[in-house]
PDB file of C-alpha atoms in Angstrom:
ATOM      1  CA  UNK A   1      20.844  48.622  28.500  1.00 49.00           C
ATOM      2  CA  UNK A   2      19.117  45.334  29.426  1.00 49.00           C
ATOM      3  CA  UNK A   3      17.596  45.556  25.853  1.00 51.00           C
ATOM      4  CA  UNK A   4      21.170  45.262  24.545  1.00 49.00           C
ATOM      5  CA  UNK A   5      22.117  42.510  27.099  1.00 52.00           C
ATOM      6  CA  UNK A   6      19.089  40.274  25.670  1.00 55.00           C
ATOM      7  CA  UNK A   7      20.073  41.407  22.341  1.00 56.00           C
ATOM      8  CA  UNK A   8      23.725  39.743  22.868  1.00 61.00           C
ATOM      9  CA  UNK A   9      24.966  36.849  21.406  1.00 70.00           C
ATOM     10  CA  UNK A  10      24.220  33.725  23.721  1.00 76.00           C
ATOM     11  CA  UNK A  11      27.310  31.304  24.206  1.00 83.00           C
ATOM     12  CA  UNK A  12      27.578  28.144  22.359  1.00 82.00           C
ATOM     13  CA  UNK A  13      26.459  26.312  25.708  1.00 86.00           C
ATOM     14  CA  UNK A  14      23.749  28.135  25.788  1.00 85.00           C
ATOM     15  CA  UNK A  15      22.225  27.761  22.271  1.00 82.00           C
ATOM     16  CA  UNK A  16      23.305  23.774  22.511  1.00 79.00           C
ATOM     17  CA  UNK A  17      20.829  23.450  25.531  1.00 80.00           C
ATOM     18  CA  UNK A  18      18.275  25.965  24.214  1.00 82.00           C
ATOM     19  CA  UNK A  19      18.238  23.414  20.912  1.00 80.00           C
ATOM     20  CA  UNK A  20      18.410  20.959  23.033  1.00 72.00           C
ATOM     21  CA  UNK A  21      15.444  22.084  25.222  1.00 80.00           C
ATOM     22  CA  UNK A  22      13.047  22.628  22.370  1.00 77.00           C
ATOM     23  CA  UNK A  23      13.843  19.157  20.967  1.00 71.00           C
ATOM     24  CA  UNK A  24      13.018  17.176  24.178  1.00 69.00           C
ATOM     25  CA  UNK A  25      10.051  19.490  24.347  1.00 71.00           C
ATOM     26  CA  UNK A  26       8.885  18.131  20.987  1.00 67.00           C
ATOM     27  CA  UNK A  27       9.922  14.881  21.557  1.00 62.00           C
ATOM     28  CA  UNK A  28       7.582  14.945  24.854  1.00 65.00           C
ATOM     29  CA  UNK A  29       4.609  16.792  23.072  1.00 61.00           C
ATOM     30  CA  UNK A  30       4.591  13.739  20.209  1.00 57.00           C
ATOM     31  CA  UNK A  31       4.825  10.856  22.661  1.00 53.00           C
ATOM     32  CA  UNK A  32       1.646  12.267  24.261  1.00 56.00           C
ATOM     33  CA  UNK A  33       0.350  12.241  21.354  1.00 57.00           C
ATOM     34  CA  UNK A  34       1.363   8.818  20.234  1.00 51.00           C
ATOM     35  CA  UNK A  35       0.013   7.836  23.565  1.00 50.00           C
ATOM     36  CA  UNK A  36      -3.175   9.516  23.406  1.00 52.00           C
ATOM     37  CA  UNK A  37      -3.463   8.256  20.219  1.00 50.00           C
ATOM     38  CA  UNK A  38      -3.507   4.399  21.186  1.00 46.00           C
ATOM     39  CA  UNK A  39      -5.792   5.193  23.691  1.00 46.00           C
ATOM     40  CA  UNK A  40      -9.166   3.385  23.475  1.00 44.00           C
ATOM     41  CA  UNK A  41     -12.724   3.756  23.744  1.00 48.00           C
ATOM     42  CA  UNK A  42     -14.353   0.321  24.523  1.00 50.00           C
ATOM     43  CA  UNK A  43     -17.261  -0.446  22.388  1.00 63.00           C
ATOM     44  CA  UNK A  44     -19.534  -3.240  22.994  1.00 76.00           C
ATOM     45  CA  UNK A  45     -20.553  -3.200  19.046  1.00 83.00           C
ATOM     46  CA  UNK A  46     -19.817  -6.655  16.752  1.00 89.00           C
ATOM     47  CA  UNK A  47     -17.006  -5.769  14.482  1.00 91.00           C
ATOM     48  CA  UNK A  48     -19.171  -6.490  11.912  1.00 93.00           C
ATOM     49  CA  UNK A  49     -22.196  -3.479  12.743  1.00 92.00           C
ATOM     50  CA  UNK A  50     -18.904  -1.079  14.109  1.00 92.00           C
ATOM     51  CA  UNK A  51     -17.350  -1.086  10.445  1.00 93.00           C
ATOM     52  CA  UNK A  52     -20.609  -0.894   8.684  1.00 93.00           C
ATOM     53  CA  UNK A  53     -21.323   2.292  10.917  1.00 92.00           C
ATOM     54  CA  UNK A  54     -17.134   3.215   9.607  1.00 91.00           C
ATOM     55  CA  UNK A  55     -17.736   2.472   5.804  1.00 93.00           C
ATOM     56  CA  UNK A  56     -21.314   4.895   6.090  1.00 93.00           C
ATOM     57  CA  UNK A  57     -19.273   7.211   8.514  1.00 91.00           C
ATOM     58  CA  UNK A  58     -20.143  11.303   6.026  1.00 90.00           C
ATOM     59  CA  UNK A  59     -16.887  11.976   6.939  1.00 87.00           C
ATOM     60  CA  UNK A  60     -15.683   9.517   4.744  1.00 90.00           C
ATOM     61  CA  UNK A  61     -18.849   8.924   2.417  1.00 89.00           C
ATOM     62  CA  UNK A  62     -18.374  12.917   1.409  1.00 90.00           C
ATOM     63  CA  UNK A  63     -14.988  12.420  -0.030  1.00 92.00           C
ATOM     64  CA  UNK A  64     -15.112   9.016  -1.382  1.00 93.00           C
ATOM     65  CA  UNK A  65     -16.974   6.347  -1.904  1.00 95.00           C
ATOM     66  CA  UNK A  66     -16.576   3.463   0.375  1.00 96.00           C
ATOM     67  CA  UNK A  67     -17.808  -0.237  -0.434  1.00 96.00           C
ATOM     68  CA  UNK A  68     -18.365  -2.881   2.049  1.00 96.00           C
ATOM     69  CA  UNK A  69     -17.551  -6.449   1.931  1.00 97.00           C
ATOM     70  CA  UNK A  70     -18.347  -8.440   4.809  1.00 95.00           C
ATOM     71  CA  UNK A  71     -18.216 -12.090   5.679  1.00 94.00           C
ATOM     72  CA  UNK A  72     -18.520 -11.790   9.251  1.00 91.00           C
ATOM     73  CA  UNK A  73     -21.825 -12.832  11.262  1.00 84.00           C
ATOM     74  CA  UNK A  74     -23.534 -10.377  12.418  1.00 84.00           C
ATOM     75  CA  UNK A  75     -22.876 -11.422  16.381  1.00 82.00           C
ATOM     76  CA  UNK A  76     -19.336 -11.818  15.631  1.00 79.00           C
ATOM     77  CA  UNK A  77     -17.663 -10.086  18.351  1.00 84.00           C
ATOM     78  CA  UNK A  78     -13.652  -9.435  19.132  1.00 87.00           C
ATOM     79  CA  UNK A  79     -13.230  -7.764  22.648  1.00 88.00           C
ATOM     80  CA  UNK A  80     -14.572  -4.185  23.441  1.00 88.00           C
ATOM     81  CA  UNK A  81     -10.752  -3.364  23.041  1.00 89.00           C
ATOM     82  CA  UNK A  82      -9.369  -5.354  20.661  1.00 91.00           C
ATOM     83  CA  UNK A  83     -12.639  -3.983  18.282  1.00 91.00           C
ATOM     84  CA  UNK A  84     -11.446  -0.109  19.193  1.00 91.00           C
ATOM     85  CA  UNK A  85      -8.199  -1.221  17.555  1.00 93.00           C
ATOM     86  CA  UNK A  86      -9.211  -2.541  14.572  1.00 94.00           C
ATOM     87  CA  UNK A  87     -11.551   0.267  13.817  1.00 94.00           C
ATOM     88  CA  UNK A  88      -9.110   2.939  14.452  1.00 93.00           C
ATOM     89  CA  UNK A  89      -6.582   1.399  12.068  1.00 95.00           C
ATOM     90  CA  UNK A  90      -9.368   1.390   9.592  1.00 95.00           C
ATOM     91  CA  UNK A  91     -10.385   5.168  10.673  1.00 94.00           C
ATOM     92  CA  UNK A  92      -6.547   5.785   9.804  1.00 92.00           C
ATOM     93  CA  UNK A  93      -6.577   4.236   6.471  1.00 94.00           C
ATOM     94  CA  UNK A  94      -9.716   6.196   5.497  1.00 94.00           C
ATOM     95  CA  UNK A  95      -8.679   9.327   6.916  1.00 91.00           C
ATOM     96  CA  UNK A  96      -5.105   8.500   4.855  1.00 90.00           C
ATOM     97  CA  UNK A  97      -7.370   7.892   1.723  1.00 92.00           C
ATOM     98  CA  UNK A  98      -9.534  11.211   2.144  1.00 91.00           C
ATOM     99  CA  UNK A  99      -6.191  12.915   2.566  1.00 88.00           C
ATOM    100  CA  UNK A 100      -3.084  11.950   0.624  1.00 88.00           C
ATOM    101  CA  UNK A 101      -4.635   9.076  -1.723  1.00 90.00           C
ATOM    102  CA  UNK A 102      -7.029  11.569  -4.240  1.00 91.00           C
ATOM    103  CA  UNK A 103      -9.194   7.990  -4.651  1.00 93.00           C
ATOM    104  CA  UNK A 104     -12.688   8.029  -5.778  1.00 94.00           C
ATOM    105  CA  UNK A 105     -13.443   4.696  -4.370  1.00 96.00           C
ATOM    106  CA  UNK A 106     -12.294   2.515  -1.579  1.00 96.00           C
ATOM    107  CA  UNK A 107     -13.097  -1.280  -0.548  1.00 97.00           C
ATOM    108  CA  UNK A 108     -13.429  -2.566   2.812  1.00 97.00           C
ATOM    109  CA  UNK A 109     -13.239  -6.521   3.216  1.00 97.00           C
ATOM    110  CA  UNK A 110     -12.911  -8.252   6.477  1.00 96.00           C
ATOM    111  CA  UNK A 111     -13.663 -12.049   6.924  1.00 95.00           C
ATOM    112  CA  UNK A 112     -13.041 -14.725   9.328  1.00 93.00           C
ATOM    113  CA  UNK A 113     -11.047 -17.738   8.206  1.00 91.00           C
ATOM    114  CA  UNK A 114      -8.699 -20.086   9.936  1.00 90.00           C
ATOM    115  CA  UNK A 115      -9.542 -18.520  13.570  1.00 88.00           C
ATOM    116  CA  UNK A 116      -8.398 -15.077  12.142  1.00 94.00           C
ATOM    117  CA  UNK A 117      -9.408 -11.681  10.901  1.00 94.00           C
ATOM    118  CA  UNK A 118      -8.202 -10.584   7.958  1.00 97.00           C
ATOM    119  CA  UNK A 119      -9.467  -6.717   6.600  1.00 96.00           C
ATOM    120  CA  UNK A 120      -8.458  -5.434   3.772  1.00 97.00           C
ATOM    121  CA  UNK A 121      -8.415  -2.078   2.688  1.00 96.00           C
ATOM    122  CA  UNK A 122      -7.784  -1.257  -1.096  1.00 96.00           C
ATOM    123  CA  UNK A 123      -8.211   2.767  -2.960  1.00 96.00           C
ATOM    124  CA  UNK A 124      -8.101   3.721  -6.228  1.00 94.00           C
ATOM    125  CA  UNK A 125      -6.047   6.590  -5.983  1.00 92.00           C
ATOM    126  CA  UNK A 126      -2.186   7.664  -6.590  1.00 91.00           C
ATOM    127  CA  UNK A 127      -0.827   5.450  -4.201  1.00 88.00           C
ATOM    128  CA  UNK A 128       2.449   5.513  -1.993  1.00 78.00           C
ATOM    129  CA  UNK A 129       5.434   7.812  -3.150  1.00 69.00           C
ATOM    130  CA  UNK A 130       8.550   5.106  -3.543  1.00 62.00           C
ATOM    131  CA  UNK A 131       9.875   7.271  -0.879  1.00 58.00           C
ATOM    132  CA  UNK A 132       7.138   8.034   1.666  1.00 63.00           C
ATOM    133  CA  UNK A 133       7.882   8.188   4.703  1.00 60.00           C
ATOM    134  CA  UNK A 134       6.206   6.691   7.711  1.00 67.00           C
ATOM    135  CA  UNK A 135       4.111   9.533   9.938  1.00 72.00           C
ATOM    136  CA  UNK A 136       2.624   9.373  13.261  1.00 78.00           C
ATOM    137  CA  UNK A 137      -0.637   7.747  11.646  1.00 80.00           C
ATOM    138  CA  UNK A 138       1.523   4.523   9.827  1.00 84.00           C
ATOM    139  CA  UNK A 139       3.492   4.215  12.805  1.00 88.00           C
ATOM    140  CA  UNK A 140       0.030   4.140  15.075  1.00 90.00           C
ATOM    141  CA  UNK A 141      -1.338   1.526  12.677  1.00 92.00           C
ATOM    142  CA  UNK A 142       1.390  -0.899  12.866  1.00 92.00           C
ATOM    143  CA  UNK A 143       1.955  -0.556  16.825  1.00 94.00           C
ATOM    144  CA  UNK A 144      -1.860  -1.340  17.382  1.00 94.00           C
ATOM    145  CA  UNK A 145      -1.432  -4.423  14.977  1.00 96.00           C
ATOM    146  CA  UNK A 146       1.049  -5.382  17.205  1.00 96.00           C
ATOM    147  CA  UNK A 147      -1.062  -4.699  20.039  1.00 94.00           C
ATOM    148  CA  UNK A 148      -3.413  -7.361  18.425  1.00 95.00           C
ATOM    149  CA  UNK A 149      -0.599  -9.851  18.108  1.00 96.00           C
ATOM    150  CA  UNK A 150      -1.099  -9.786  14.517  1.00 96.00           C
ATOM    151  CA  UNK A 151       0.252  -7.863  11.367  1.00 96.00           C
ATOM    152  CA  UNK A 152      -0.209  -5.130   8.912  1.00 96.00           C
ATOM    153  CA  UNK A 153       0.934  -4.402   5.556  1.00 94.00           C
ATOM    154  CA  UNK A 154       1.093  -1.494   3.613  1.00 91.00           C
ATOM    155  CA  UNK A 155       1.287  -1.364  -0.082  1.00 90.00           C
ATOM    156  CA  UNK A 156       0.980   0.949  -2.607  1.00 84.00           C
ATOM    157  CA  UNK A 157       2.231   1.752  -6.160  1.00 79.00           C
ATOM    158  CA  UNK A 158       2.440   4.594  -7.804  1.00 77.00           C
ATOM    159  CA  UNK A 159      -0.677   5.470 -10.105  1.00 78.00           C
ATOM    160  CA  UNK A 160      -2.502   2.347  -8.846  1.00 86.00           C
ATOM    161  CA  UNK A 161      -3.778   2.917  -5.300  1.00 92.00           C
ATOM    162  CA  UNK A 162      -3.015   1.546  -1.844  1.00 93.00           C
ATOM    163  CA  UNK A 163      -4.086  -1.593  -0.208  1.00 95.00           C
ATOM    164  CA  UNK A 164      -3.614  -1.792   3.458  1.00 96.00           C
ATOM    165  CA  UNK A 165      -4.019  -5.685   4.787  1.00 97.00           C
ATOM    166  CA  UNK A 166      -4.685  -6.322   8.556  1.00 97.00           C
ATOM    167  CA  UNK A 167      -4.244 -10.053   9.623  1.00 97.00           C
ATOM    168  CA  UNK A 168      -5.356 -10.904  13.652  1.00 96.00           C
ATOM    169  CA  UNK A 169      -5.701 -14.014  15.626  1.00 94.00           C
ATOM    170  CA  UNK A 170      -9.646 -14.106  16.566  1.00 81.00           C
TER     171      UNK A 170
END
């Protein structure tokens, strides 16, 4: 008998906070993820050496071909954590590339001008759906930019590739 009592129909109360449950549940399990996301790893690198090690990174190199421009001195340096933020919003725009973009080549530019960083990232693949929608990884890109006090945008059209543009006081 206590098969058949499981087996019974719950009461509407009872599926609303079983829904309910699972959806704060999920809600908690992608904040820590969000948060562990942002997390950083202070590197004592110049931006300049940390994105060349990126760009020649196999895990990129094996599914695309990456191309570095760089007008950045060698000793340029941003802080340990401001530098862990830049490179994993370039680490998400490769990893977006290798994934969704089907590019064959990719080019990396950062320079300094004005007292700012500017990167830009620009593929060759099928660029952004008119209606994509932003994911965890986006969403992670833009909150570090913002984290940097400075701004990214996103662009892609359809058939003609992606460029993603990063713009950061020094």
């Amino acid at each position: 008998e206590s098969a058949r009592q499981q087996a019974a129909p719950q009461s509407p109360i009872t599926e609303r906070l079983t829904t309910a449950t699972s959806v704060l549940n999920d809600a908690i399990a992608d904040l820590r993820r969000n948060i562990g996301e942002l997390h950083t790893v202070a590197t004592n690198e110049s931006l300049a050496v940390a994105l060349r090690r990126l760009a020649e990174d196999p895990r990129f190199q094996s599914m695309v071909d990456v191309k570095l421009s760089l007008d950045l001195p060698e000793t340029d340096r941003l802080s340990p954590e401001r530098t862990e933020h830049v490179l994993a919003i370039v680490t998400e725009a490769l990893s977006n590339v290798v994934r969704h973009a089907r590019a064959h080549q990719v080019l990396l530019e950062a320079e300094r001008i004005d007292g700012r960083l500017r990167l830009a990232l620009q593929d060759d693949g099928i660029g952004l759906p008119a209606a994509a929608i932003a994911g965890h990884g986006l969403l992670n890109m833009h909150d570090r930019a913002r984290l940097l006090n400075g701004q990214i945008v996103i662009a892609g059209h359809a058939g003609k590739g992606t460029l993603v543009q990063l713009d950061i006081p020094r």
